[in-house]
Coordinates of C-alpha atoms in Angstrom, one line a residue:
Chain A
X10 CA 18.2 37.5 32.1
X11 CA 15.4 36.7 29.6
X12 CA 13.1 34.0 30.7
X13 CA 10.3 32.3 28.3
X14 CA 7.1 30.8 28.8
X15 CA 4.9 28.6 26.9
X16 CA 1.4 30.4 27.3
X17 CA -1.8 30.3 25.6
X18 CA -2.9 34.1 25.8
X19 CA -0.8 37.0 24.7
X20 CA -1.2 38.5 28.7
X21 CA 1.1 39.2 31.5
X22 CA -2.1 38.4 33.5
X23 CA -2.7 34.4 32.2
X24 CA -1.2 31.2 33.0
X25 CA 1.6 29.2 32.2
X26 CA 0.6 26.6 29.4
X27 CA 0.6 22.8 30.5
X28 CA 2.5 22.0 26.9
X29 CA 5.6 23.2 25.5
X30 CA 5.8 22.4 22.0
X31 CA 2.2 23.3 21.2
X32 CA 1.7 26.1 23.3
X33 CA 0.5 29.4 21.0
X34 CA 2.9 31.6 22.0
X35 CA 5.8 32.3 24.2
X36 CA 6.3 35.2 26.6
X37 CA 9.8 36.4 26.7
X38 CA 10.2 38.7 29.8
X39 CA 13.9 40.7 30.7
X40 CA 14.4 41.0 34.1
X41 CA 16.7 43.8 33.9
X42 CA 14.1 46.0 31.5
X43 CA 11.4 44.2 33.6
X44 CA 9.7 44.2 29.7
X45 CA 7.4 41.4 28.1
X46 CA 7.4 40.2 24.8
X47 CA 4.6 37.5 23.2
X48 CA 5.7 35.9 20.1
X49 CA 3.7 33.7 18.3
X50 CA 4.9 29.5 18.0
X51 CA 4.9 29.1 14.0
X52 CA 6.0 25.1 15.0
X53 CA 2.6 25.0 17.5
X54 CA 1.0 23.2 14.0
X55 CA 3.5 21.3 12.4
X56 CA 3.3 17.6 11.9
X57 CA 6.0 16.0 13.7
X58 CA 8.7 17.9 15.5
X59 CA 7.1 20.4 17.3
X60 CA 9.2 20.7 20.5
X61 CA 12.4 21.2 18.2
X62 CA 11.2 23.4 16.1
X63 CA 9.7 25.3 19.1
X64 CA 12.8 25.0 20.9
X65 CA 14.3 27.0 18.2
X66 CA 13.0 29.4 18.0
X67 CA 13.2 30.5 21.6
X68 CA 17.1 29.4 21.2
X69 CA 17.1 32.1 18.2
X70 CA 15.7 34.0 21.3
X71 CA 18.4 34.3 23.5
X72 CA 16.9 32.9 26.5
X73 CA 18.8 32.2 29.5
X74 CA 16.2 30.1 30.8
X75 CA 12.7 28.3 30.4
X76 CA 10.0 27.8 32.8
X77 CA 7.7 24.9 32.0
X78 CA 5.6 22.1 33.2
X79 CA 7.2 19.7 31.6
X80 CA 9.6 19.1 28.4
X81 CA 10.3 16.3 25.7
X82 CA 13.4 14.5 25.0
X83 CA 14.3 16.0 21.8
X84 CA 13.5 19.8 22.6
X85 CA 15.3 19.5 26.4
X86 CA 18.4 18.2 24.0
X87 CA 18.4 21.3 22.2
X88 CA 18.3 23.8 25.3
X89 CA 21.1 21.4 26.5
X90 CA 23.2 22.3 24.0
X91 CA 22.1 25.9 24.3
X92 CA 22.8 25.9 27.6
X93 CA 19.7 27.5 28.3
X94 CA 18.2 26.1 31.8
X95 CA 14.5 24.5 32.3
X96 CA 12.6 25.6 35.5
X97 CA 9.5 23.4 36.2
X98 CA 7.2 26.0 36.5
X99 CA 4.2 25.7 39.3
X100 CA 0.5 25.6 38.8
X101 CA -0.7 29.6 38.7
X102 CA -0.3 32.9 37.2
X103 CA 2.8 33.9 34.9
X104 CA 3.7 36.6 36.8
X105 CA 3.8 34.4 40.1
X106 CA 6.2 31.8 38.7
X107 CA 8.5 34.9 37.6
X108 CA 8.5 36.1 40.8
X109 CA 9.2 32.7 42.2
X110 CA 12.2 32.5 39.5
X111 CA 13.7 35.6 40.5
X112 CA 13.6 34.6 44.4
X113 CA 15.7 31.3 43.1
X114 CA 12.4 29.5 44.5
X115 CA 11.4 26.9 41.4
X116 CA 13.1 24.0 41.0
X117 CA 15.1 22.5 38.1
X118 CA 12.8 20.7 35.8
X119 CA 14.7 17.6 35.3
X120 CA 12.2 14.7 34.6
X121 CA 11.9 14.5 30.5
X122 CA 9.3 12.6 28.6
X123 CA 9.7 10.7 25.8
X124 CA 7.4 13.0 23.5
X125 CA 4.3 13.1 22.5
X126 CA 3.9 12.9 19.4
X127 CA 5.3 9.6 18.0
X128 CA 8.2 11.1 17.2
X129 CA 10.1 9.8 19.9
X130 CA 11.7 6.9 20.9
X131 CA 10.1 4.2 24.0
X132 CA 7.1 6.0 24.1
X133 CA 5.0 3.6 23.7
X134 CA 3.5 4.1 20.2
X135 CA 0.7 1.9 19.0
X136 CA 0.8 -0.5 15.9
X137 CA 0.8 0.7 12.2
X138 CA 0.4 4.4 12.7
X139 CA 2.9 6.0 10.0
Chain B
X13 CA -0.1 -13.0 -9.5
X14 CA 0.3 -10.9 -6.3
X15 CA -2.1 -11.1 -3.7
X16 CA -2.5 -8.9 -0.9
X17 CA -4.2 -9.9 2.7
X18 CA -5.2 -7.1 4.6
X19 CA -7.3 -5.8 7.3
X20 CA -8.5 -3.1 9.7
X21 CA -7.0 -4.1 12.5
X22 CA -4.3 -6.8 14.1
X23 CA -5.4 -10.5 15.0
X24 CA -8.3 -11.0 12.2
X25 CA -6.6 -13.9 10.4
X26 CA -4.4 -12.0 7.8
X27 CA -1.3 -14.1 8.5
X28 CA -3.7 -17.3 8.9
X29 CA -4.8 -16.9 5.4
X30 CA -1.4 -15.7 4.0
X31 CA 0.4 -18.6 4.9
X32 CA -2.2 -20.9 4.3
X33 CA -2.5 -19.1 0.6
X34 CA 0.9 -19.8 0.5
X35 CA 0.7 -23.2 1.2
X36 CA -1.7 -24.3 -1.4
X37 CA -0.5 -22.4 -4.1
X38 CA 2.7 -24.7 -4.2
X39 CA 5.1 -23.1 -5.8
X40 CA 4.8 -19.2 -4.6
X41 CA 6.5 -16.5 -2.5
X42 CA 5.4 -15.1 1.0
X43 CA 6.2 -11.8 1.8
X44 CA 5.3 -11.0 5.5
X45 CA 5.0 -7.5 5.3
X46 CA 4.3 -6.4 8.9
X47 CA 7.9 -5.6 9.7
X48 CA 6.9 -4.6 13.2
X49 CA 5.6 -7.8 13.9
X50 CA 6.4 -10.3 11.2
X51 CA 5.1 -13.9 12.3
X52 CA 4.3 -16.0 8.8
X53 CA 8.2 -17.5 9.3
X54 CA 7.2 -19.3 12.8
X55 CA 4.5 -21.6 10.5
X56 CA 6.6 -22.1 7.7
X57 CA 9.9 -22.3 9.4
X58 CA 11.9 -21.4 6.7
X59 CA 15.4 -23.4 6.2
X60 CA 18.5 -21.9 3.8
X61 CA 18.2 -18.7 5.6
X62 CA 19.8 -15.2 3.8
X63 CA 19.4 -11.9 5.1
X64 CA 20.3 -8.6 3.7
X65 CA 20.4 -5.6 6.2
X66 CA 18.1 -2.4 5.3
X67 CA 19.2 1.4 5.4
X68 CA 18.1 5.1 5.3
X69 CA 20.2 7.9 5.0
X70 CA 20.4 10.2 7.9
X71 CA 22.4 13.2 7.8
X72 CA 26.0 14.3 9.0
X73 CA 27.3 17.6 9.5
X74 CA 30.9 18.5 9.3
X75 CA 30.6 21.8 11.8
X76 CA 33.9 22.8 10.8
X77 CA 32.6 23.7 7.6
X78 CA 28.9 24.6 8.5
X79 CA 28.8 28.5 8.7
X80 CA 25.7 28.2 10.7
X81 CA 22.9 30.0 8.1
X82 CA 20.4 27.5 9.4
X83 CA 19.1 26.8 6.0
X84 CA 18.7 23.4 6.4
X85 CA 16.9 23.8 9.5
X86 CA 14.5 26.2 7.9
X87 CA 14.0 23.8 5.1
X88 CA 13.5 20.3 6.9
X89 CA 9.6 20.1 7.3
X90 CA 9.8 17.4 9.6
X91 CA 11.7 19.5 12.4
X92 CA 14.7 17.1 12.5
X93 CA 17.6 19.5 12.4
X94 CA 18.2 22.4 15.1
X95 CA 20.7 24.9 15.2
X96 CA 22.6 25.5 18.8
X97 CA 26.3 26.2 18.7
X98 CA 26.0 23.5 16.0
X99 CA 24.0 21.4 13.7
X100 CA 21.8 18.6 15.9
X101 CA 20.2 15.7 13.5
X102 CA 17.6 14.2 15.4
X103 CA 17.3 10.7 13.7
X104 CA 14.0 9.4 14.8
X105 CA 12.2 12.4 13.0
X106 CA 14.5 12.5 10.0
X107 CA 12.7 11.0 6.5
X108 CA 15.9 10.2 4.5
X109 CA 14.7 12.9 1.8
X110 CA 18.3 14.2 1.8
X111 CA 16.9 17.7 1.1
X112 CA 19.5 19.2 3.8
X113 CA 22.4 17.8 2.2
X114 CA 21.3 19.5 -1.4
X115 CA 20.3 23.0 0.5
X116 CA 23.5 23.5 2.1
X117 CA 25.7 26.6 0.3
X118 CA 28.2 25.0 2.5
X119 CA 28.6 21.3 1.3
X120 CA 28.8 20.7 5.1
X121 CA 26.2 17.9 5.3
X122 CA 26.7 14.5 3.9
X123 CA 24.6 11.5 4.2
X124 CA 25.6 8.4 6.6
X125 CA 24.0 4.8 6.0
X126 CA 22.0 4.0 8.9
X127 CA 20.2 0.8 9.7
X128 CA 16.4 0.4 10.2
X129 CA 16.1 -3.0 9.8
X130 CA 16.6 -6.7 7.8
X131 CA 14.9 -8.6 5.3
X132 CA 15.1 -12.4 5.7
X133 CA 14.6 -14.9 2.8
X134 CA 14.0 -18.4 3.5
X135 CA 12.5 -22.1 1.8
X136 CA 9.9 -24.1 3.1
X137 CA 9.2 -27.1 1.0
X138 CA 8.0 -24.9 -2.6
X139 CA 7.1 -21.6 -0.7
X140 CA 9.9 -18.7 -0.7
X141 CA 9.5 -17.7 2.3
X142 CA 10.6 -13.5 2.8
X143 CA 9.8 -11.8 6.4
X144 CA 10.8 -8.0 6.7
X145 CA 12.3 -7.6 10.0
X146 CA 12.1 -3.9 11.1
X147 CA 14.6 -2.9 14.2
X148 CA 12.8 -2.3 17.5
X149 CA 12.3 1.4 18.1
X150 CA 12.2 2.8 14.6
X151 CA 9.6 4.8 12.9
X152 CA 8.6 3.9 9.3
X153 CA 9.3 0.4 8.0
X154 CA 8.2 1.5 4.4
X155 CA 12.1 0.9 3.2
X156 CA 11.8 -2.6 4.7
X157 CA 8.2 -3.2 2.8
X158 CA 9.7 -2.1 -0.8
X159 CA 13.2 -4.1 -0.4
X160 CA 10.7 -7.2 0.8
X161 CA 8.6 -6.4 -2.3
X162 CA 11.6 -6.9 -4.6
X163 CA 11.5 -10.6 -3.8
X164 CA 8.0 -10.6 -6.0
X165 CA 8.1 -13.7 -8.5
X166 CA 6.6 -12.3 -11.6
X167 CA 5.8 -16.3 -12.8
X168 CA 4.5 -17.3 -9.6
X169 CA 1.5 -16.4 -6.6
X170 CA 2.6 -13.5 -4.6
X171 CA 1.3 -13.5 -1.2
X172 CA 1.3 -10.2 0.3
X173 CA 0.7 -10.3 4.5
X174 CA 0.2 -6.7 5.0
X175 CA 0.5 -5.2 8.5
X176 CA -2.8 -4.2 10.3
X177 CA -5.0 -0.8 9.8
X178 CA -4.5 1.6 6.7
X179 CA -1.6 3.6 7.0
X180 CA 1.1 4.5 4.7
X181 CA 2.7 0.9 5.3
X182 CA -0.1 -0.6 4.3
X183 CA -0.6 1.5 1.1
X184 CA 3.0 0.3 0.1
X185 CA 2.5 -2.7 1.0
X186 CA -0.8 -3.4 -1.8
X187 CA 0.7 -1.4 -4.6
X188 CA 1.8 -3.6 -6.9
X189 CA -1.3 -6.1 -5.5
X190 CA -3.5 -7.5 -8.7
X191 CA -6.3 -8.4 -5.5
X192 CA -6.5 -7.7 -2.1
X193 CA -8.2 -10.1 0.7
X194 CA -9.8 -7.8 3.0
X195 CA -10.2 -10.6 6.0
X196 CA -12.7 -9.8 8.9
X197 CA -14.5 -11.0 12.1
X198 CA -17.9 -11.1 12.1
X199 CA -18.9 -8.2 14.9
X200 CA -19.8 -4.4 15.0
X201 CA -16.4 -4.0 15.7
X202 CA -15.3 -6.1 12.7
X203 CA -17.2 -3.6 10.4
X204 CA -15.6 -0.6 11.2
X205 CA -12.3 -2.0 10.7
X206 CA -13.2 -3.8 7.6
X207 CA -14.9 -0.3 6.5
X208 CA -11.5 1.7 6.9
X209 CA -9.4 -1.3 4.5
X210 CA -12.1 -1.4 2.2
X211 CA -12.1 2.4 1.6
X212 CA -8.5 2.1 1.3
X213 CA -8.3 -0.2 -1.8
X214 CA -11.6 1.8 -3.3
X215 CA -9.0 4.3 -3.3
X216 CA -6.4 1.9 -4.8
X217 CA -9.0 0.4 -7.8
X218 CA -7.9 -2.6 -6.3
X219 CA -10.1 -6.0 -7.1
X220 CA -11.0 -7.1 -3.7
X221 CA -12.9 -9.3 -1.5
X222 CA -14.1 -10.6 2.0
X223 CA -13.1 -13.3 4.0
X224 CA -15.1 -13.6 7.1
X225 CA -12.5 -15.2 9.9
X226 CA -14.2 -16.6 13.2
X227 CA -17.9 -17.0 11.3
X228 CA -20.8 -18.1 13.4
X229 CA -24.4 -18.6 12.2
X230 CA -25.6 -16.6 14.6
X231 CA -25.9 -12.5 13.9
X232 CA -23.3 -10.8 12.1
X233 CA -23.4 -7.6 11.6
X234 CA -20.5 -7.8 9.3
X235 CA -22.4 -9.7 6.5
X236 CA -25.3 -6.8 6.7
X237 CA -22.4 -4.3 6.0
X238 CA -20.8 -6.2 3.2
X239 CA -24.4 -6.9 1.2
X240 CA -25.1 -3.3 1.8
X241 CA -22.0 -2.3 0.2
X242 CA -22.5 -4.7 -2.2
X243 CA -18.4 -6.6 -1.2
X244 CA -18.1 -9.9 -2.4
X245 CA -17.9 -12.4 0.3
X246 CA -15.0 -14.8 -1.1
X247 CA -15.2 -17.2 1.9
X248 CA -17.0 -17.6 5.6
X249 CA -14.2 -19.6 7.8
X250 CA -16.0 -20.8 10.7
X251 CA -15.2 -20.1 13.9
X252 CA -13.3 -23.6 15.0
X253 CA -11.2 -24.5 17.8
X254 CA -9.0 -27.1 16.3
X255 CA -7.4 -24.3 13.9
X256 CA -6.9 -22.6 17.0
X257 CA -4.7 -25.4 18.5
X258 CA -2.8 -25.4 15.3
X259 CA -2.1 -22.3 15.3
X260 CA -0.9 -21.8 18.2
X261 CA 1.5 -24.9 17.7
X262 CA 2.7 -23.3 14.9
X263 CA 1.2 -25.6 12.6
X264 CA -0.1 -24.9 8.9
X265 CA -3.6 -26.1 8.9
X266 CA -3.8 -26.9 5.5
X267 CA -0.6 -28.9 5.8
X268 CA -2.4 -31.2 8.7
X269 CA -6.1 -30.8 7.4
X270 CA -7.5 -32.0 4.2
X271 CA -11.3 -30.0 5.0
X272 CA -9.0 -26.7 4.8
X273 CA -6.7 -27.5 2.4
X274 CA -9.7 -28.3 0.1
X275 CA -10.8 -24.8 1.5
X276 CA -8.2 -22.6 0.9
X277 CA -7.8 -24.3 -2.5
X278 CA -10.8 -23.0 -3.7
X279 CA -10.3 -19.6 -1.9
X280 CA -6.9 -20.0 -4.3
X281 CA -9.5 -20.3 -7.3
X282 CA -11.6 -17.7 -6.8
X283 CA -9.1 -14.8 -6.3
X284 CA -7.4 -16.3 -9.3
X285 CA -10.7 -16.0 -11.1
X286 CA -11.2 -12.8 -10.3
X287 CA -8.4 -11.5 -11.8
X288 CA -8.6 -12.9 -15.0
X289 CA -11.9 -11.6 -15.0
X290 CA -10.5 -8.1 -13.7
X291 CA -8.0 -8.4 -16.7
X292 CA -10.2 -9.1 -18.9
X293 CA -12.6 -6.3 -18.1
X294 CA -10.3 -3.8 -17.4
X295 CA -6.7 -4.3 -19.4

């Protein structure tokens, strides 16, 4: 099974990154080779769209599954349709929540937000921004 | 002759002046341009209503011909396409460039009509009264702004009520302006947002000036900042509670009130003035 993380440092040893979308890079870790791979998120800088973009490229991936704090509307539609599963990941080291995984012990992440980024809908956006 | 009333932020006037503009003028157009929150139409309560509905294009993919290359994905620079099993369109990020539909080797995406929002045309005694209506929960009402400003009357005044701050529907919305109205309240707080429109129509070339909404004779900061800059003040409205009560009845004050009628007469003037003189200048 290959699981992915939004993280902010390219080590086994950091956290888990409170974003998705803008995170720098993603770990993707194999449970069967037990081996970890950091690739960078080219969508951490674009303009508008970031969670889709992101969630492409870890769909491009092959995941099975993503462990997060939290995820917008519009990239949770994508793993959806991916069928790639969401894990709300807990406060604390990578290698804790993959552990935690593995033991079936983190919970479904199943509250999505709206977005951040103005992009989408009910969120609350102020006057005249675009 | 179009002018455009504009300003920093919301609830300095802009509509106030617009329709009042409007009013005096006689025989003129108001275009309420804040399509988010258009509100010139509940003063003039326009009769012989039209409306004609708005639309962007939005993509659709036929995914039994897509062969799945991603290319329009790749190419989209807003992020709105992703590919799963299948081409998803996400329609609240989507610009309408139609770029995805040219890029496809497939021909698998065509574009659907899809819409954002209305524009409303309506009479109140002389004044054509046009409101652009965007749809609650869209994104960019800059289609809405250039359909409303198709209802310019090249032999008449042009009122432009432009929606608050300086953002891309704002810059549409003074293009084809001859002078902006950069209205203002006289605070600290006033001059910052008065600073941000008045760089805006620097940018533009635009012939502008101030009107000072909510003026008081005691200190205002906002006059400092305007002599400093060197902006012509076109008009100090004093800070009066009957316009209030008007307002908020929905009335048009220089309808009811022969001091602001006068008033906004010779605001009329001025501007007028002013272009010629811009014309003149600068042809």
């Amino acid at each position: 099974m290959k699981i992915a993380m939004p993280v902010s440092e390219k080590s086994i040893d950091s956290y888990i990154n409170n974003t998705f979308g803008r995170a720098n890079y993603f770990l993707i870790y194999d449970t069967e080779s037990e081996s970890s791979v950091f690739i960078d998120n080219t969508a951490a800088a674009s303009q508008g769209g970031a969670g889709i973009s992101a969630a492409q490229i870890l769909v491009d991936q092959n995941i099975d599954s993503l462990i997060t704090p939290r995820c917008g509307k519009n990239s949770a539609e994508v793993f959806e349709n991916s069928n790639i599963k969401l894990y709300r990941s807990i406060a604390g080291a990578i290698k804790e929540n993959i552990e935690l995984l593995k033991e079936g012990k983190l919970n479904e992440l199943t509250e999505i937000h709206a977005g951040f980024h103005g992009v989408g809908r009910n969120n609350n956006r102020g006057r005249g921004r675009r | 002759m179009n002018i455009a009333v504009l300003s920093g932020k919301g609830g300095t006037g802009k509509t106030f002046i617009s329709v009042n503009l409007s009013e005096v003028a006689g025989n003129s157009t108001y275009i309420d341009c804040d399509v988010e929150e258009p509100n010139g139409h509940l003063f003039f309560k326009p009769t012989n209503i039209t409306r004609n509905s708005i639309y962007v294009n939005i993509p659709e993919v036929d995914n039994n011909i897509c062969t799945g290359c991603k290319k329009c994905v790749g190419f989209c620079k807003f992020n709105a396409l992703a590919y799963t099993n299948k081409v998803l369109v996400f329609e609240d990020v989507c610009h309408s460039c139609g770029g995805c539909s040219i890029i496809c080797p497939a021909n698998a995406i065509t574009e659907k009509k899809k819409e954002i929002g209305i524009v409303e045309k309506g009479i109140s005694n002389n004044v054509s009264v046009i409101s652009g209506i965007m749809n609650i929960g869209e994104v960019s009402g800059v289609p809405i702004i250039k359909e409303s400003l198709k209802y310019i009357d090249n032999n008449n005044y042009n009122i432009i009520d432009c929606p608050p701050g300086s953002s891309c529907i704002v810059m549409d919305s003074i293009k084809d302006a001859d002078y902006c109205i950069l209205v203002a309240e006289p605070t600290i707080f006033g001059s910052h947002n008065l600073n941000m429109v008045y760089d805006l129509v620097k940018l533009f070339n635009k012939p502008h000036g101030v009107v000072l909404n909510k003026y008081t004779d005691k200190n205002n900061p906002i006059e400092e900042f305007c002599n400093e800059k060197n902006i012509n003040i076109l008009e100090k409205i004093y800070f009066d509670k009957s316009i209030g009560n008007l307002n908020s009845n929905g009335e048009i004050v220089s309808r009811v009130n022969d001091k602001y009628k006068e008033l906004f007469s010779s605001l009329l003037e001025k501007v007028t003035k002013e272009v010629w003189h811009a014309e003149i200048t600068n042809p």
